[in-house]
């Protein structure tokens, strides 16, 4: 009987320590919170997309988030800055969330780059629906054209980063000879299992 009580006390103690340390050391954000933040940011004028959203929760009143916000490169930079400042202020005021936003300009007036971005995005989803791309740039050169982008990979994906890179690179080269992919694999911080 005494052993059972001791085991129960130890088990309860470890649970209390874990519950206390999780907010201090960091834990994965609630997926619903991540999606609501993303949807709210996308509701602002001029915002085309988001990526690299990270939420840090250090206890009540101590939530911080950082995110990259995509806006048209052709849009006035001062207008973009004003929209980003507004988003940061609104999140602080309405949700008590300290938001830091990185501005990512996206070229929208180049139909070839836009079509390539859309096509590559569709192709990576054929590997796994959880994959996505961002920050795509097309850099022509004298011998080949570099297609540079980041690919976001969910943590539960069983396909290796090198296999994803190999498959995307081959798919692009098959359709666009002379195009060379330069891919950075990003882990999805918003999808870390709890």
PDB file of C-alpha atoms in Angstrom:
ATOM      1  CA  UNK A   1       0.000   0.000   0.000  1.00  0.00           C
ATOM      2  CA  UNK A   2       2.834   2.404   0.874  1.00  0.00           C
ATOM      3  CA  UNK A   3       4.522   1.681  -2.463  1.00  0.00           C
ATOM      4  CA  UNK A   4       1.331   2.557  -4.370  1.00  0.00           C
ATOM      5  CA  UNK A   5       1.064   5.882  -2.513  1.00  0.00           C
ATOM      6  CA  UNK A   6       4.734   6.651  -3.222  1.00  0.00           C
ATOM      7  CA  UNK A   7       4.270   5.895  -6.935  1.00  0.00           C
ATOM      8  CA  UNK A   8       1.154   8.097  -7.030  1.00  0.00           C
ATOM      9  CA  UNK A   9       3.019  10.973  -5.343  1.00  0.00           C
ATOM     10  CA  UNK A  10       5.966  10.648  -7.756  1.00  0.00           C
ATOM     11  CA  UNK A  11       3.627  10.487 -10.775  1.00  0.00           C
ATOM     12  CA  UNK A  12       1.692  13.549  -9.585  1.00  0.00           C
ATOM     13  CA  UNK A  13       4.934  15.414  -8.880  1.00  0.00           C
ATOM     14  CA  UNK A  14       6.270  14.779 -12.387  1.00  0.00           C
ATOM     15  CA  UNK A  15       2.953  15.950 -13.840  1.00  0.00           C
ATOM     16  CA  UNK A  16       3.112  19.198 -11.858  1.00  0.00           C
ATOM     17  CA  UNK A  17       6.724  19.821 -12.886  1.00  0.00           C
ATOM     18  CA  UNK A  18       5.874  19.201 -16.548  1.00  0.00           C
ATOM     19  CA  UNK A  19       2.831  21.517 -16.402  1.00  0.00           C
ATOM     20  CA  UNK A  20       4.989  24.233 -14.822  1.00  0.00           C
ATOM     21  CA  UNK A  21       7.944  23.886 -17.193  1.00  0.00           C
ATOM     22  CA  UNK A  22       5.999  23.573 -20.483  1.00  0.00           C
ATOM     23  CA  UNK A  23       5.100  27.286 -20.686  1.00  0.00           C
ATOM     24  CA  UNK A  24       8.626  28.282 -19.662  1.00  0.00           C
ATOM     25  CA  UNK A  25      10.460  26.011 -22.087  1.00  0.00           C
ATOM     26  CA  UNK A  26       7.930  26.443 -24.857  1.00  0.00           C
ATOM     27  CA  UNK A  27       5.279  24.158 -26.268  1.00  0.00           C
ATOM     28  CA  UNK A  28       3.534  23.767 -29.582  1.00  0.00           C
ATOM     29  CA  UNK A  29       0.723  26.261 -30.134  1.00  0.00           C
ATOM     30  CA  UNK A  30      -2.875  25.158 -30.434  1.00  0.00           C
ATOM     31  CA  UNK A  31      -3.533  24.490 -34.167  1.00  0.00           C
ATOM     32  CA  UNK A  32      -6.838  26.393 -33.924  1.00  0.00           C
ATOM     33  CA  UNK A  33      -4.993  29.449 -32.565  1.00  0.00           C
ATOM     34  CA  UNK A  34      -2.463  29.241 -35.407  1.00  0.00           C
ATOM     35  CA  UNK A  35      -5.227  29.040 -38.007  1.00  0.00           C
ATOM     36  CA  UNK A  36      -7.193  31.911 -36.442  1.00  0.00           C
ATOM     37  CA  UNK A  37      -4.070  34.122 -36.435  1.00  0.00           C
ATOM     38  CA  UNK A  38      -3.402  33.249 -40.068  1.00  0.00           C
ATOM     39  CA  UNK A  39      -7.008  33.940 -41.116  1.00  0.00           C
ATOM     40  CA  UNK A  40      -7.072  37.260 -39.262  1.00  0.00           C
ATOM     41  CA  UNK A  41      -3.832  38.422 -40.912  1.00  0.00           C
ATOM     42  CA  UNK A  42      -5.151  37.393 -44.350  1.00  0.00           C
ATOM     43  CA  UNK A  43      -8.227  39.585 -43.784  1.00  0.00           C
ATOM     44  CA  UNK A  44      -6.142  42.778 -43.995  1.00  0.00           C
ATOM     45  CA  UNK A  45      -5.972  44.589 -47.338  1.00  0.00           C
ATOM     46  CA  UNK A  46      -2.916  43.849 -49.445  1.00  0.00           C
ATOM     47  CA  UNK A  47      -1.930  40.661 -47.596  1.00  0.00           C
ATOM     48  CA  UNK A  48      -1.446  37.828 -50.097  1.00  0.00           C
ATOM     49  CA  UNK A  49      -0.204  35.097 -47.766  1.00  0.00           C
ATOM     50  CA  UNK A  50       1.672  34.181 -44.606  1.00  0.00           C
ATOM     51  CA  UNK A  51       4.377  31.698 -43.656  1.00  0.00           C
ATOM     52  CA  UNK A  52       6.881  30.935 -40.897  1.00  0.00           C
ATOM     53  CA  UNK A  53       4.341  31.689 -38.164  1.00  0.00           C
ATOM     54  CA  UNK A  54       5.775  31.013 -34.709  1.00  0.00           C
ATOM     55  CA  UNK A  55       3.792  31.437 -31.485  1.00  0.00           C
ATOM     56  CA  UNK A  56       5.550  31.552 -28.121  1.00  0.00           C
ATOM     57  CA  UNK A  57       3.465  31.231 -24.960  1.00  0.00           C
ATOM     58  CA  UNK A  58       5.178  32.091 -21.677  1.00  0.00           C
ATOM     59  CA  UNK A  59       2.019  32.156 -19.587  1.00  0.00           C
ATOM     60  CA  UNK A  60      -0.944  34.517 -19.224  1.00  0.00           C
ATOM     61  CA  UNK A  61      -0.355  37.874 -20.906  1.00  0.00           C
ATOM     62  CA  UNK A  62       2.987  36.720 -22.275  1.00  0.00           C
ATOM     63  CA  UNK A  63       2.199  35.486 -25.770  1.00  0.00           C
ATOM     64  CA  UNK A  64       4.442  36.487 -28.648  1.00  0.00           C
ATOM     65  CA  UNK A  65       4.213  35.644 -32.335  1.00  0.00           C
ATOM     66  CA  UNK A  66       6.310  36.265 -35.399  1.00  0.00           C
ATOM     67  CA  UNK A  67       5.222  35.749 -38.981  1.00  0.00           C
ATOM     68  CA  UNK A  68       6.257  36.548 -42.529  1.00  0.00           C
ATOM     69  CA  UNK A  69       3.535  38.423 -44.420  1.00  0.00           C
ATOM     70  CA  UNK A  70       3.532  38.345 -48.214  1.00  0.00           C
ATOM     71  CA  UNK A  71       2.459  41.512 -50.040  1.00  0.00           C
ATOM     72  CA  UNK A  72       2.740  42.586 -53.670  1.00  0.00           C
ATOM     73  CA  UNK A  73       6.240  43.872 -54.417  1.00  0.00           C
ATOM     74  CA  UNK A  74       4.661  46.463 -56.689  1.00  0.00           C
ATOM     75  CA  UNK A  75       2.675  47.981 -53.796  1.00  0.00           C
ATOM     76  CA  UNK A  76       4.032  51.137 -52.168  1.00  0.00           C
ATOM     77  CA  UNK A  77       6.460  50.144 -49.391  1.00  0.00           C
ATOM     78  CA  UNK A  78       5.152  52.843 -47.022  1.00  0.00           C
ATOM     79  CA  UNK A  79       1.593  51.547 -47.480  1.00  0.00           C
ATOM     80  CA  UNK A  80       2.780  47.999 -46.768  1.00  0.00           C
ATOM     81  CA  UNK A  81       4.602  49.189 -43.660  1.00  0.00           C
ATOM     82  CA  UNK A  82       1.468  50.985 -42.453  1.00  0.00           C
ATOM     83  CA  UNK A  83      -0.665  47.857 -42.946  1.00  0.00           C
ATOM     84  CA  UNK A  84       1.887  45.746 -41.059  1.00  0.00           C
ATOM     85  CA  UNK A  85       2.003  48.265 -38.194  1.00  0.00           C
ATOM     86  CA  UNK A  86      -1.800  48.181 -38.052  1.00  0.00           C
ATOM     87  CA  UNK A  87      -1.832  44.379 -37.858  1.00  0.00           C
ATOM     88  CA  UNK A  88       0.731  44.404 -35.031  1.00  0.00           C
ATOM     89  CA  UNK A  89      -1.226  47.037 -33.069  1.00  0.00           C
ATOM     90  CA  UNK A  90      -4.552  45.252 -33.602  1.00  0.00           C
ATOM     91  CA  UNK A  91      -3.194  41.944 -32.325  1.00  0.00           C
ATOM     92  CA  UNK A  92      -1.769  43.629 -29.218  1.00  0.00           C
ATOM     93  CA  UNK A  93      -4.985  45.554 -28.546  1.00  0.00           C
ATOM     94  CA  UNK A  94      -7.551  42.852 -29.364  1.00  0.00           C
ATOM     95  CA  UNK A  95      -5.744  39.637 -28.393  1.00  0.00           C
ATOM     96  CA  UNK A  96      -2.957  40.807 -26.054  1.00  0.00           C
ATOM     97  CA  UNK A  97      -0.561  39.115 -28.471  1.00  0.00           C
ATOM     98  CA  UNK A  98       2.787  40.760 -29.189  1.00  0.00           C
ATOM     99  CA  UNK A  99       3.159  40.337 -32.957  1.00  0.00           C
ATOM    100  CA  UNK A 100       6.355  40.881 -34.947  1.00  0.00           C
ATOM    101  CA  UNK A 101       5.868  40.838 -38.719  1.00  0.00           C
ATOM    102  CA  UNK A 102       8.484  40.410 -41.425  1.00  0.00           C
ATOM    103  CA  UNK A 103       7.494  41.897 -44.796  1.00  0.00           C
ATOM    104  CA  UNK A 104       8.010  39.594 -47.784  1.00  0.00           C
ATOM    105  CA  UNK A 105       7.469  41.260 -51.165  1.00  0.00           C
ATOM    106  CA  UNK A 106       6.054  38.924 -53.819  1.00  0.00           C
ATOM    107  CA  UNK A 107       6.356  39.762 -57.509  1.00  0.00           C
ATOM    108  CA  UNK A 108       2.795  39.580 -58.821  1.00  0.00           C
ATOM    109  CA  UNK A 109       3.103  41.308 -62.192  1.00  0.00           C
ATOM    110  CA  UNK A 110       5.256  38.600 -63.827  1.00  0.00           C
ATOM    111  CA  UNK A 111       2.823  36.029 -65.281  1.00  0.00           C
ATOM    112  CA  UNK A 112       5.573  33.441 -65.918  1.00  0.00           C
ATOM    113  CA  UNK A 113       6.818  33.544 -62.298  1.00  0.00           C
ATOM    114  CA  UNK A 114       3.234  33.512 -60.989  1.00  0.00           C
ATOM    115  CA  UNK A 115       2.351  30.471 -63.127  1.00  0.00           C
ATOM    116  CA  UNK A 116       5.567  28.686 -62.116  1.00  0.00           C
ATOM    117  CA  UNK A 117       4.852  29.350 -58.419  1.00  0.00           C
ATOM    118  CA  UNK A 118       1.324  27.972 -58.780  1.00  0.00           C
ATOM    119  CA  UNK A 119       2.515  24.913 -60.732  1.00  0.00           C
ATOM    120  CA  UNK A 120       5.308  24.055 -58.257  1.00  0.00           C
ATOM    121  CA  UNK A 121       2.876  24.537 -55.374  1.00  0.00           C
ATOM    122  CA  UNK A 122       0.484  22.030 -56.977  1.00  0.00           C
ATOM    123  CA  UNK A 123       3.328  19.593 -57.692  1.00  0.00           C
ATOM    124  CA  UNK A 124       4.642  19.559 -54.092  1.00  0.00           C
ATOM    125  CA  UNK A 125       1.116  18.816 -52.860  1.00  0.00           C
ATOM    126  CA  UNK A 126       1.213  15.662 -55.004  1.00  0.00           C
ATOM    127  CA  UNK A 127       4.127  14.491 -52.841  1.00  0.00           C
ATOM    128  CA  UNK A 128       2.136  15.303 -49.697  1.00  0.00           C
ATOM    129  CA  UNK A 129      -0.873  17.620 -49.215  1.00  0.00           C
ATOM    130  CA  UNK A 130       0.833  19.124 -46.139  1.00  0.00           C
ATOM    131  CA  UNK A 131       3.741  20.532 -48.168  1.00  0.00           C
ATOM    132  CA  UNK A 132       3.770  24.181 -49.222  1.00  0.00           C
ATOM    133  CA  UNK A 133       6.211  26.626 -50.793  1.00  0.00           C
ATOM    134  CA  UNK A 134       7.002  30.306 -50.309  1.00  0.00           C
ATOM    135  CA  UNK A 135       9.567  32.963 -51.229  1.00  0.00           C
ATOM    136  CA  UNK A 136       9.877  31.732 -54.816  1.00  0.00           C
ATOM    137  CA  UNK A 137      12.295  33.711 -56.985  1.00  0.00           C
ATOM    138  CA  UNK A 138      13.348  33.084 -60.564  1.00  0.00           C
ATOM    139  CA  UNK A 139      16.945  34.116 -61.310  1.00  0.00           C
ATOM    140  CA  UNK A 140      17.964  33.736 -64.972  1.00  0.00           C
ATOM    141  CA  UNK A 141      21.633  33.116 -65.744  1.00  0.00           C
ATOM    142  CA  UNK A 142      23.758  32.555 -68.838  1.00  0.00           C
ATOM    143  CA  UNK A 143      23.802  28.732 -68.533  1.00  0.00           C
ATOM    144  CA  UNK A 144      20.692  27.977 -66.487  1.00  0.00           C
ATOM    145  CA  UNK A 145      17.861  29.572 -64.514  1.00  0.00           C
ATOM    146  CA  UNK A 146      17.784  29.183 -60.729  1.00  0.00           C
ATOM    147  CA  UNK A 147      14.372  28.651 -59.170  1.00  0.00           C
ATOM    148  CA  UNK A 148      14.879  29.489 -55.500  1.00  0.00           C
ATOM    149  CA  UNK A 149      12.217  28.804 -52.874  1.00  0.00           C
ATOM    150  CA  UNK A 150      11.480  27.393 -49.430  1.00  0.00           C
ATOM    151  CA  UNK A 151       9.426  24.226 -48.956  1.00  0.00           C
ATOM    152  CA  UNK A 152       7.577  23.879 -45.643  1.00  0.00           C
ATOM    153  CA  UNK A 153       7.439  20.300 -44.371  1.00  0.00           C
ATOM    154  CA  UNK A 154       5.103  19.116 -41.594  1.00  0.00           C
ATOM    155  CA  UNK A 155       6.803  17.243 -38.745  1.00  0.00           C
ATOM    156  CA  UNK A 156       4.779  14.063 -39.200  1.00  0.00           C
ATOM    157  CA  UNK A 157       5.897  13.549 -42.807  1.00  0.00           C
ATOM    158  CA  UNK A 158       7.655  10.233 -43.400  1.00  0.00           C
ATOM    159  CA  UNK A 159       9.397  11.379 -46.615  1.00  0.00           C
ATOM    160  CA  UNK A 160      12.936  12.675 -45.966  1.00  0.00           C
ATOM    161  CA  UNK A 161      14.015  16.221 -46.814  1.00  0.00           C
ATOM    162  CA  UNK A 162      16.513  14.906 -49.369  1.00  0.00           C
ATOM    163  CA  UNK A 163      13.821  12.817 -51.073  1.00  0.00           C
ATOM    164  CA  UNK A 164      11.460  15.813 -51.222  1.00  0.00           C
ATOM    165  CA  UNK A 165      14.238  17.948 -52.723  1.00  0.00           C
ATOM    166  CA  UNK A 166      15.138  15.234 -55.236  1.00  0.00           C
ATOM    167  CA  UNK A 167      11.535  14.744 -56.375  1.00  0.00           C
ATOM    168  CA  UNK A 168      10.769  18.451 -56.726  1.00  0.00           C
ATOM    169  CA  UNK A 169      14.049  19.096 -58.554  1.00  0.00           C
ATOM    170  CA  UNK A 170      13.375  16.254 -61.010  1.00  0.00           C
ATOM    171  CA  UNK A 171       9.772  17.338 -61.619  1.00  0.00           C
ATOM    172  CA  UNK A 172      10.827  20.912 -62.380  1.00  0.00           C
ATOM    173  CA  UNK A 173      13.766  19.840 -64.593  1.00  0.00           C
ATOM    174  CA  UNK A 174      11.526  17.445 -66.554  1.00  0.00           C
ATOM    175  CA  UNK A 175       9.087  20.224 -67.427  1.00  0.00           C
ATOM    176  CA  UNK A 176      11.585  23.104 -67.601  1.00  0.00           C
ATOM    177  CA  UNK A 177      14.983  21.917 -68.897  1.00  0.00           C
ATOM    178  CA  UNK A 178      17.641  24.401 -67.838  1.00  0.00           C
ATOM    179  CA  UNK A 179      15.833  25.278 -64.591  1.00  0.00           C
ATOM    180  CA  UNK A 180      17.778  24.376 -61.444  1.00  0.00           C
ATOM    181  CA  UNK A 181      15.962  24.264 -58.113  1.00  0.00           C
ATOM    182  CA  UNK A 182      17.599  25.751 -55.030  1.00  0.00           C
ATOM    183  CA  UNK A 183      15.335  24.566 -52.225  1.00  0.00           C
ATOM    184  CA  UNK A 184      15.483  25.346 -48.516  1.00  0.00           C
ATOM    185  CA  UNK A 185      13.502  22.855 -46.449  1.00  0.00           C
ATOM    186  CA  UNK A 186      11.634  24.560 -43.598  1.00  0.00           C
ATOM    187  CA  UNK A 187      10.102  22.719 -40.666  1.00  0.00           C
ATOM    188  CA  UNK A 188       6.560  23.803 -39.903  1.00  0.00           C
ATOM    189  CA  UNK A 189       6.795  25.300 -36.411  1.00  0.00           C
ATOM    190  CA  UNK A 190       3.027  25.623 -36.284  1.00  0.00           C
ATOM    191  CA  UNK A 191       2.506  21.888 -36.799  1.00  0.00           C
ATOM    192  CA  UNK A 192       4.762  20.401 -34.114  1.00  0.00           C
ATOM    193  CA  UNK A 193       2.838  17.602 -32.397  1.00  0.00           C
ATOM    194  CA  UNK A 194       1.997  18.161 -28.745  1.00  0.00           C
TER     195      UNK A 194
END
